[in-house]
PDB file of N, CA and C in Angstrom:
ATOM      1  N   MET A   1     339.184  71.703 114.776  1.00 50.00           N
ATOM      2  CA  MET A   1     338.904  71.363 113.396  1.00 50.00           C
ATOM      3  C   MET A   1     338.651  72.657 112.629  1.00 50.00           C
ATOM      4  N   LYS A   2     339.320  72.781 111.504  1.00 58.00           N
ATOM      5  CA  LYS A   2     339.183  73.986 110.697  1.00 58.00           C
ATOM      6  C   LYS A   2     337.881  73.967 109.914  1.00 58.00           C
ATOM      7  N   LEU A   3     337.438  75.169 109.547  1.00 53.00           N
ATOM      8  CA  LEU A   3     336.240  75.303 108.753  1.00 53.00           C
ATOM      9  C   LEU A   3     336.418  74.677 107.365  1.00 53.00           C
ATOM     10  N   TYR A   4     337.617  74.760 106.829  1.00 55.00           N
ATOM     11  CA  TYR A   4     337.855  74.231 105.481  1.00 55.00           C
ATOM     12  C   TYR A   4     337.673  72.719 105.444  1.00 55.00           C
ATOM     13  N   SER A   5     337.945  72.027 106.545  1.00 62.00           N
ATOM     14  CA  SER A   5     337.828  70.574 106.523  1.00 62.00           C
ATOM     15  C   SER A   5     336.353  70.144 106.509  1.00 62.00           C
ATOM     16  N   LEU A   6     335.444  71.019 106.942  1.00 66.00           N
ATOM     17  CA  LEU A   6     334.030  70.684 106.935  1.00 66.00           C
ATOM     18  C   LEU A   6     333.295  71.192 105.696  1.00 66.00           C
ATOM     19  N   SER A   7     333.843  72.184 105.016  1.00 82.00           N
ATOM     20  CA  SER A   7     333.098  72.821 103.949  1.00 82.00           C
ATOM     21  C   SER A   7     332.974  71.960 102.691  1.00 82.00           C
ATOM     22  N   LYS A   8     334.003  71.218 102.332  1.00 86.00           N
ATOM     23  CA  LYS A   8     333.910  70.413 101.100  1.00 86.00           C
ATOM     24  C   LYS A   8     332.888  69.299 101.228  1.00 86.00           C
ATOM     25  N   PRO A   9     332.841  68.529 102.313  1.00 90.00           N
ATOM     26  CA  PRO A   9     331.766  67.538 102.406  1.00 90.00           C
ATOM     27  C   PRO A   9     330.383  68.154 102.465  1.00 90.00           C
ATOM     28  N   LEU A  10     330.266  69.311 103.106  1.00 91.00           N
ATOM     29  CA  LEU A  10     328.969  69.997 103.167  1.00 91.00           C
ATOM     30  C   LEU A  10     328.537  70.472 101.781  1.00 91.00           C
ATOM     31  N   LEU A  11     329.475  71.010 101.012  1.00 91.00           N
ATOM     32  CA  LEU A  11     329.159  71.425  99.644  1.00 91.00           C
ATOM     33  C   LEU A  11     328.766  70.228  98.774  1.00 91.00           C
ATOM     34  N   LEU A  12     329.430  69.097  98.983  1.00 93.00           N
ATOM     35  CA  LEU A  12     329.080  67.889  98.228  1.00 93.00           C
ATOM     36  C   LEU A  12     327.682  67.409  98.589  1.00 93.00           C
ATOM     37  N   MET A  13     327.314  67.475  99.867  1.00 94.00           N
ATOM     38  CA  MET A  13     325.966  67.090 100.281  1.00 94.00           C
ATOM     39  C   MET A  13     324.920  68.036  99.706  1.00 94.00           C
ATOM     40  N   ILE A  14     325.227  69.333  99.635  1.00 93.00           N
ATOM     41  CA  ILE A  14     324.319  70.301  99.032  1.00 93.00           C
ATOM     42  C   ILE A  14     324.109  69.979  97.561  1.00 93.00           C
ATOM     43  N   ALA A  15     325.195  69.669  96.855  1.00 95.00           N
ATOM     44  CA  ALA A  15     325.103  69.339  95.433  1.00 95.00           C
ATOM     45  C   ALA A  15     324.258  68.084  95.229  1.00 95.00           C
ATOM     46  N   LEU A  16     324.489  67.070  96.051  1.00 96.00           N
ATOM     47  CA  LEU A  16     323.716  65.822  95.908  1.00 96.00           C
ATOM     48  C   LEU A  16     322.250  66.027  96.244  1.00 96.00           C
ATOM     49  N   ALA A  17     321.955  66.866  97.236  1.00 95.00           N
ATOM     50  CA  ALA A  17     320.558  67.162  97.576  1.00 95.00           C
ATOM     51  C   ALA A  17     319.858  67.898  96.413  1.00 95.00           C
ATOM     52  N   CYS A  18     320.558  68.856  95.801  1.00 95.00           N
ATOM     53  CA  CYS A  18     319.972  69.576  94.677  1.00 95.00           C
ATOM     54  C   CYS A  18     319.745  68.665  93.474  1.00 95.00           C
ATOM     55  N   ILE A  19     320.716  67.797  93.212  1.00 97.00           N
ATOM     56  CA  ILE A  19     320.567  66.852  92.102  1.00 97.00           C
ATOM     57  C   ILE A  19     319.397  65.899  92.393  1.00 97.00           C
ATOM     58  N   GLY A  20     319.250  65.482  93.635  1.00 96.00           N
ATOM     59  CA  GLY A  20     318.123  64.616  94.003  1.00 96.00           C
ATOM     60  C   GLY A  20     316.780  65.300  93.805  1.00 96.00           C
ATOM     61  N   MET A  21     316.713  66.591  94.199  1.00 94.00           N
ATOM     62  CA  MET A  21     315.446  67.319  94.008  1.00 94.00           C
ATOM     63  C   MET A  21     315.134  67.526  92.525  1.00 94.00           C
ATOM     64  N   LEU A  22     316.182  67.753  91.728  1.00 96.00           N
ATOM     65  CA  LEU A  22     315.951  67.871  90.284  1.00 96.00           C
ATOM     66  C   LEU A  22     315.487  66.552  89.692  1.00 96.00           C
ATOM     67  N   ALA A  23     316.041  65.447  90.190  1.00 97.00           N
ATOM     68  CA  ALA A  23     315.642  64.128  89.713  1.00 97.00           C
ATOM     69  C   ALA A  23     314.176  63.846  90.058  1.00 97.00           C
ATOM     70  N   VAL A  24     313.743  64.214  91.255  1.00 96.00           N
ATOM     71  CA  VAL A  24     312.355  64.027  91.646  1.00 96.00           C
ATOM     72  C   VAL A  24     311.448  64.868  90.752  1.00 96.00           C
ATOM     73  N   GLY A  25     311.838  66.108  90.484  1.00 94.00           N
ATOM     74  CA  GLY A  25     311.039  66.964  89.625  1.00 94.00           C
ATOM     75  C   GLY A  25     310.910  66.408  88.214  1.00 94.00           C
ATOM     76  N   LEU A  26     312.008  65.872  87.707  1.00 95.00           N
ATOM     77  CA  LEU A  26     311.948  65.270  86.364  1.00 95.00           C
ATOM     78  C   LEU A  26     311.105  63.997  86.355  1.00 95.00           C
ATOM     79  N   TYR A  27     311.181  63.210  87.431  1.00 96.00           N
ATOM     80  CA  TYR A  27     310.356  62.018  87.543  1.00 96.00           C
ATOM     81  C   TYR A  27     308.875  62.396  87.527  1.00 96.00           C
ATOM     82  N   LEU A  28     308.522  63.403  88.329  1.00 95.00           N
ATOM     83  CA  LEU A  28     307.116  63.837  88.363  1.00 95.00           C
ATOM     84  C   LEU A  28     306.659  64.373  87.006  1.00 95.00           C
ATOM     85  N   GLN A  29     307.549  65.052  86.315  1.00 95.00           N
ATOM     86  CA  GLN A  29     307.192  65.612  85.020  1.00 95.00           C
ATOM     87  C   GLN A  29     307.080  64.530  83.944  1.00 95.00           C
ATOM     88  N   LEU A  30     308.059  63.656  83.865  1.00 95.00           N
ATOM     89  CA  LEU A  30     308.121  62.726  82.736  1.00 95.00           C
ATOM     90  C   LEU A  30     307.328  61.445  82.968  1.00 95.00           C
ATOM     91  N   ARG A  31     307.316  60.923  84.184  1.00 96.00           N
ATOM     92  CA  ARG A  31     306.618  59.658  84.442  1.00 96.00           C
ATOM     93  C   ARG A  31     305.171  59.858  84.868  1.00 96.00           C
ATOM     94  N   LEU A  32     304.930  60.851  85.716  1.00 95.00           N
ATOM     95  CA  LEU A  32     303.575  61.064  86.221  1.00 95.00           C
ATOM     96  C   LEU A  32     302.836  62.154  85.445  1.00 95.00           C
ATOM     97  N   GLU A  33     303.508  62.721  84.466  1.00 92.00           N
ATOM     98  CA  GLU A  33     302.951  63.735  83.566  1.00 92.00           C
ATOM     99  C   GLU A  33     302.369  64.943  84.314  1.00 92.00           C
ATOM    100  N   MET A  34     303.100  65.396  85.347  1.00 93.00           N
ATOM    101  CA  MET A  34     302.726  66.613  86.073  1.00 93.00           C
ATOM    102  C   MET A  34     303.587  67.741  85.513  1.00 93.00           C
ATOM    103  N   LEU A  35     303.007  68.582  84.687  1.00 93.00           N
ATOM    104  CA  LEU A  35     303.769  69.635  84.053  1.00 93.00           C
ATOM    105  C   LEU A  35     304.075  70.760  85.038  1.00 93.00           C
ATOM    106  N   PRO A  36     305.300  71.264  85.035  1.00 91.00           N
ATOM    107  CA  PRO A  36     305.664  72.327  85.976  1.00 91.00           C
ATOM    108  C   PRO A  36     305.162  73.689  85.516  1.00 91.00           C
ATOM    109  N   CYS A  37     304.883  74.539  86.477  1.00 90.00           N
ATOM    110  CA  CYS A  37     304.505  75.925  86.139  1.00 90.00           C
ATOM    111  C   CYS A  37     305.792  76.719  85.884  1.00 90.00           C
ATOM    112  N   PRO A  38     305.699  77.917  85.349  1.00 89.00           N
ATOM    113  CA  PRO A  38     306.904  78.707  85.061  1.00 89.00           C
ATOM    114  C   PRO A  38     307.777  78.977  86.290  1.00 89.00           C
ATOM    115  N   LEU A  39     307.154  79.198  87.446  1.00 89.00           N
ATOM    116  CA  LEU A  39     307.949  79.419  88.659  1.00 89.00           C
ATOM    117  C   LEU A  39     308.666  78.147  89.108  1.00 89.00           C
ATOM    118  N   CYS A  40     308.042  76.985  88.863  1.00 90.00           N
ATOM    119  CA  CYS A  40     308.700  75.726  89.178  1.00 90.00           C
ATOM    120  C   CYS A  40     309.944  75.547  88.296  1.00 90.00           C
ATOM    121  N   ILE A  41     309.834  75.935  87.070  1.00 93.00           N
ATOM    122  CA  ILE A  41     310.993  75.844  86.155  1.00 93.00           C
ATOM    123  C   ILE A  41     312.107  76.770  86.618  1.00 93.00           C
ATOM    124  N   LEU A  42     311.748  77.977  87.064  1.00 93.00           N
ATOM    125  CA  LEU A  42     312.757  78.875  87.609  1.00 93.00           C
ATOM    126  C   LEU A  42     313.428  78.311  88.853  1.00 93.00           C
ATOM    127  N   GLN A  43     312.668  77.633  89.686  1.00 92.00           N
ATOM    128  CA  GLN A  43     313.264  76.989  90.872  1.00 92.00           C
ATOM    129  C   GLN A  43     314.198  75.867  90.451  1.00 92.00           C
ATOM    130  N   ARG A  44     313.861  75.163  89.397  1.00 94.00           N
ATOM    131  CA  ARG A  44     314.773  74.125  88.895  1.00 94.00           C
ATOM    132  C   ARG A  44     316.083  74.733  88.423  1.00 94.00           C
ATOM    133  N   TYR A  45     315.989  75.901  87.766  1.00 95.00           N
ATOM    134  CA  TYR A  45     317.232  76.586  87.347  1.00 95.00           C
ATOM    135  C   TYR A  45     318.072  76.963  88.551  1.00 95.00           C
ATOM    136  N   ALA A  46     317.425  77.408  89.621  1.00 94.00           N
ATOM    137  CA  ALA A  46     318.171  77.784  90.817  1.00 94.00           C
ATOM    138  C   ALA A  46     318.818  76.532  91.461  1.00 94.00           C
ATOM    139  N   PHE A  47     318.097  75.418  91.484  1.00 94.00           N
ATOM    140  CA  PHE A  47     318.676  74.169  92.011  1.00 94.00           C
ATOM    141  C   PHE A  47     319.869  73.726  91.154  1.00 94.00           C
ATOM    142  N   ALA A  48     319.721  73.831  89.856  1.00 96.00           N
ATOM    143  CA  ALA A  48     320.814  73.428  88.957  1.00 96.00           C
ATOM    144  C   ALA A  48     322.034  74.326  89.153  1.00 96.00           C
ATOM    145  N   ALA A  49     321.798  75.623  89.289  1.00 95.00           N
ATOM    146  CA  ALA A  49     322.927  76.549  89.520  1.00 95.00           C
ATOM    147  C   ALA A  49     323.581  76.257  90.848  1.00 95.00           C
ATOM    148  N   ASP A  50     322.788  75.982  91.856  1.00 95.00           N
ATOM    149  CA  ASP A  50     323.305  75.674  93.185  1.00 95.00           C
ATOM    150  C   ASP A  50     324.156  74.405  93.147  1.00 95.00           C
ATOM    151  N   ALA A  51     323.658  73.370  92.490  1.00 96.00           N
ATOM    152  CA  ALA A  51     324.417  72.109  92.399  1.00 96.00           C
ATOM    153  C   ALA A  51     325.701  72.306  91.621  1.00 96.00           C
ATOM    154  N   LEU A  52     325.620  73.017  90.505  1.00 95.00           N
ATOM    155  CA  LEU A  52     326.804  73.238  89.674  1.00 95.00           C
ATOM    156  C   LEU A  52     327.868  74.034  90.423  1.00 95.00           C
ATOM    157  N   LEU A  53     327.449  75.105  91.093  1.00 93.00           N
ATOM    158  CA  LEU A  53     328.417  75.912  91.839  1.00 93.00           C
ATOM    159  C   LEU A  53     329.008  75.155  93.020  1.00 93.00           C
ATOM    160  N   ALA A  54     328.203  74.322  93.681  1.00 93.00           N
ATOM    161  CA  ALA A  54     328.710  73.533  94.783  1.00 93.00           C
ATOM    162  C   ALA A  54     329.734  72.504  94.287  1.00 93.00           C
ATOM    163  N   LEU A  55     329.465  71.871  93.161  1.00 94.00           N
ATOM    164  CA  LEU A  55     330.412  70.906  92.619  1.00 94.00           C
ATOM    165  C   LEU A  55     331.713  71.579  92.154  1.00 94.00           C
ATOM    166  N   ILE A  56     331.593  72.746  91.575  1.00 93.00           N
ATOM    167  CA  ILE A  56     332.800  73.504  91.178  1.00 93.00           C
ATOM    168  C   ILE A  56     333.593  73.889  92.399  1.00 93.00           C
ATOM    169  N   SER A  57     332.896  74.276  93.480  1.00 91.00           N
ATOM    170  CA  SER A  57     333.577  74.662  94.713  1.00 91.00           C
ATOM    171  C   SER A  57     334.319  73.509  95.340  1.00 91.00           C
ATOM    172  N   VAL A  58     333.756  72.304  95.222  1.00 91.00           N
ATOM    173  CA  VAL A  58     334.450  71.122  95.757  1.00 91.00           C
ATOM    174  C   VAL A  58     335.715  70.861  94.965  1.00 91.00           C
ATOM    175  N   ALA A  59     335.707  71.121  93.666  1.00 90.00           N
ATOM    176  CA  ALA A  59     336.864  70.871  92.833  1.00 90.00           C
ATOM    177  C   ALA A  59     337.943  71.928  92.960  1.00 90.00           C
ATOM    178  N   LEU A  60     337.606  73.084  93.508  1.00 86.00           N
ATOM    179  CA  LEU A  60     338.585  74.155  93.659  1.00 86.00           C
ATOM    180  C   LEU A  60     339.600  73.824  94.758  1.00 86.00           C
ATOM    181  N   PRO A  61     340.753  74.469  94.718  1.00 86.00           N
ATOM    182  CA  PRO A  61     341.703  74.281  95.823  1.00 86.00           C
ATOM    183  C   PRO A  61     341.102  74.739  97.142  1.00 86.00           C
ATOM    184  N   THR A  62     341.654  74.262  98.220  1.00 80.00           N
ATOM    185  CA  THR A  62     341.092  74.477  99.542  1.00 80.00           C
ATOM    186  C   THR A  62     340.972  75.958  99.876  1.00 80.00           C
ATOM    187  N   HIS A  63     341.941  76.774  99.503  1.00 80.00           N
ATOM    188  CA  HIS A  63     341.890  78.178  99.866  1.00 80.00           C
ATOM    189  C   HIS A  63     340.841  78.963  99.045  1.00 80.00           C
ATOM    190  N   SER A  64     340.351  78.411  97.965  1.00 83.00           N
ATOM    191  CA  SER A  64     339.320  79.078  97.146  1.00 83.00           C
ATOM    192  C   SER A  64     337.916  78.592  97.455  1.00 83.00           C
ATOM    193  N   THR A  65     337.794  77.662  98.405  1.00 85.00           N
ATOM    194  CA  THR A  65     336.498  77.089  98.713  1.00 85.00           C
ATOM    195  C   THR A  65     335.545  78.142  99.262  1.00 85.00           C
ATOM    196  N   ARG A  66     336.049  79.108 100.003  1.00 85.00           N
ATOM    197  CA  ARG A  66     335.186  80.142 100.600  1.00 85.00           C
ATOM    198  C   ARG A  66     334.485  80.962  99.525  1.00 85.00           C
ATOM    199  N   ILE A  67     335.180  81.279  98.456  1.00 87.00           N
ATOM    200  CA  ILE A  67     334.574  82.033  97.351  1.00 87.00           C
ATOM    201  C   ILE A  67     333.468  81.204  96.686  1.00 87.00           C
ATOM    202  N   GLY A  68     333.756  79.930  96.434  1.00 86.00           N
ATOM    203  CA  GLY A  68     332.776  79.057  95.833  1.00 86.00           C
ATOM    204  C   GLY A  68     331.554  78.867  96.721  1.00 86.00           C
ATOM    205  N   ALA A  69     331.798  78.775  98.043  1.00 86.00           N
ATOM    206  CA  ALA A  69     330.672  78.621  98.980  1.00 86.00           C
ATOM    207  C   ALA A  69     329.823  79.886  98.996  1.00 86.00           C
ATOM    208  N   ALA A  70     330.445  81.046  98.872  1.00 89.00           N
ATOM    209  CA  ALA A  70     329.692  82.290  98.830  1.00 89.00           C
ATOM    210  C   ALA A  70     328.819  82.373  97.567  1.00 89.00           C
ATOM    211  N   LEU A  71     329.386  81.951  96.430  1.00 90.00           N
ATOM    212  CA  LEU A  71     328.592  81.935  95.200  1.00 90.00           C
ATOM    213  C   LEU A  71     327.450  80.926  95.280  1.00 90.00           C
ATOM    214  N   THR A  72     327.715  79.787  95.909  1.00 90.00           N
ATOM    215  CA  THR A  72     326.671  78.782  96.096  1.00 90.00           C
ATOM    216  C   THR A  72     325.557  79.344  96.982  1.00 90.00           C
ATOM    217  N   SER A  73     325.932  80.098  98.007  1.00 91.00           N
ATOM    218  CA  SER A  73     324.948  80.727  98.879  1.00 91.00           C
ATOM    219  C   SER A  73     324.100  81.751  98.135  1.00 91.00           C
ATOM    220  N   LEU A  74     324.720  82.493  97.247  1.00 92.00           N
ATOM    221  CA  LEU A  74     323.968  83.478  96.459  1.00 92.00           C
ATOM    222  C   LEU A  74     322.948  82.772  95.561  1.00 92.00           C
ATOM    223  N   ALA A  75     323.338  81.656  94.956  1.00 91.00           N
ATOM    224  CA  ALA A  75     322.389  80.889  94.121  1.00 91.00           C
ATOM    225  C   ALA A  75     321.249  80.343  94.970  1.00 91.00           C
ATOM    226  N   ALA A  76     321.568  79.909  96.196  1.00 92.00           N
ATOM    227  CA  ALA A  76     320.531  79.406  97.098  1.00 92.00           C
ATOM    228  C   ALA A  76     319.576  80.528  97.508  1.00 92.00           C
ATOM    229  N   LEU A  77     320.112  81.719  97.728  1.00 94.00           N
ATOM    230  CA  LEU A  77     319.242  82.853  98.081  1.00 94.00           C
ATOM    231  C   LEU A  77     318.355  83.251  96.918  1.00 94.00           C
ATOM    232  N   ALA A  78     318.850  83.122  95.691  1.00 93.00           N
ATOM    233  CA  ALA A  78     318.001  83.362  94.529  1.00 93.00           C
ATOM    234  C   ALA A  78     316.860  82.354  94.495  1.00 93.00           C
ATOM    235  N   GLY A  79     317.163  81.096  94.814  1.00 91.00           N
ATOM    236  CA  GLY A  79     316.104  80.081  94.878  1.00 91.00           C
ATOM    237  C   GLY A  79     315.085  80.365  95.981  1.00 91.00           C
ATOM    238  N   VAL A  80     315.555  80.893  97.118  1.00 93.00           N
ATOM    239  CA  VAL A  80     314.645  81.275  98.192  1.00 93.00           C
ATOM    240  C   VAL A  80     313.712  82.394  97.738  1.00 93.00           C
ATOM    241  N   GLY A  81     314.266  83.340  96.995  1.00 93.00           N
ATOM    242  CA  GLY A  81     313.446  84.438  96.482  1.00 93.00           C
ATOM    243  C   GLY A  81     312.381  83.942  95.521  1.00 93.00           C
ATOM    244  N   ILE A  82     312.764  83.024  94.649  1.00 92.00           N
ATOM    245  CA  ILE A  82     311.787  82.444  93.717  1.00 92.00           C
ATOM    246  C   ILE A  82     310.719  81.661  94.472  1.00 92.00           C
ATOM    247  N   ALA A  83     311.133  80.899  95.480  1.00 90.00           N
ATOM    248  CA  ALA A  83     310.168  80.121  96.260  1.00 90.00           C
ATOM    249  C   ALA A  83     309.215  81.047  97.019  1.00 90.00           C
ATOM    250  N   ALA A  84     309.738  82.154  97.547  1.00 92.00           N
ATOM    251  CA  ALA A  84     308.860  83.096  98.240  1.00 92.00           C
ATOM    252  C   ALA A  84     307.834  83.700  97.293  1.00 92.00           C
ATOM    253  N   ARG A  85     308.278  84.030  96.096  1.00 91.00           N
ATOM    254  CA  ARG A  85     307.342  84.555  95.092  1.00 91.00           C
ATOM    255  C   ARG A  85     306.281  83.496  94.713  1.00 91.00           C
ATOM    256  N   HIS A  86     306.757  82.237  94.624  1.00 85.00           N
ATOM    257  CA  HIS A  86     305.864  81.146  94.270  1.00 85.00           C
ATOM    258  C   HIS A  86     304.786  80.974  95.336  1.00 85.00           C
ATOM    259  N   LEU A  87     305.172  81.061  96.611  1.00 88.00           N
ATOM    260  CA  LEU A  87     304.185  80.943  97.672  1.00 88.00           C
ATOM    261  C   LEU A  87     303.231  82.115  97.721  1.00 88.00           C
ATOM    262  N   TRP A  88     303.729  83.310  97.399  1.00 87.00           N
ATOM    263  CA  TRP A  88     302.884  84.490  97.412  1.00 87.00           C
ATOM    264  C   TRP A  88     301.843  84.439  96.298  1.00 87.00           C
ATOM    265  N   VAL A  89     302.247  83.914  95.130  1.00 81.00           N
ATOM    266  CA  VAL A  89     301.325  83.831  93.982  1.00 81.00           C
ATOM    267  C   VAL A  89     300.222  82.818  94.250  1.00 81.00           C
ATOM    268  N   LYS A  90     300.563  81.686  94.824  1.00 63.00           N
ATOM    269  CA  LYS A  90     299.581  80.633  95.046  1.00 63.00           C
ATOM    270  C   LYS A  90     298.662  81.062  96.136  1.00 63.00           C
TER     271      LYS A  90
END
C-alpha cells in the first residue's frame, strides 16, 4: 500500500479533529461563558490553520499531497509551540 493512499484520509481526520476542537472551544465560550485567554485564542488560530491546510491538501492532486502535508505539519508544530508556552506560563 502506497503512502499516498493513506495520507488523504489521515489529513481529512486531522481536519475534522481540529474543527471539532474549535467547535468545543466556541461552545465553551458562547454557551458556558468561559472567555479564552490570549494564548487560547492563538491556539485556536493554529487549529484553524491546521484544519484549513489539511482540507486544502485533501483537495490537491495526489502528487501534491506531500507538500500540503508538510505545511499542515508546520502549522501543527506552531500549535505545539503555543501550547508549550501556555503550559510554561500557567
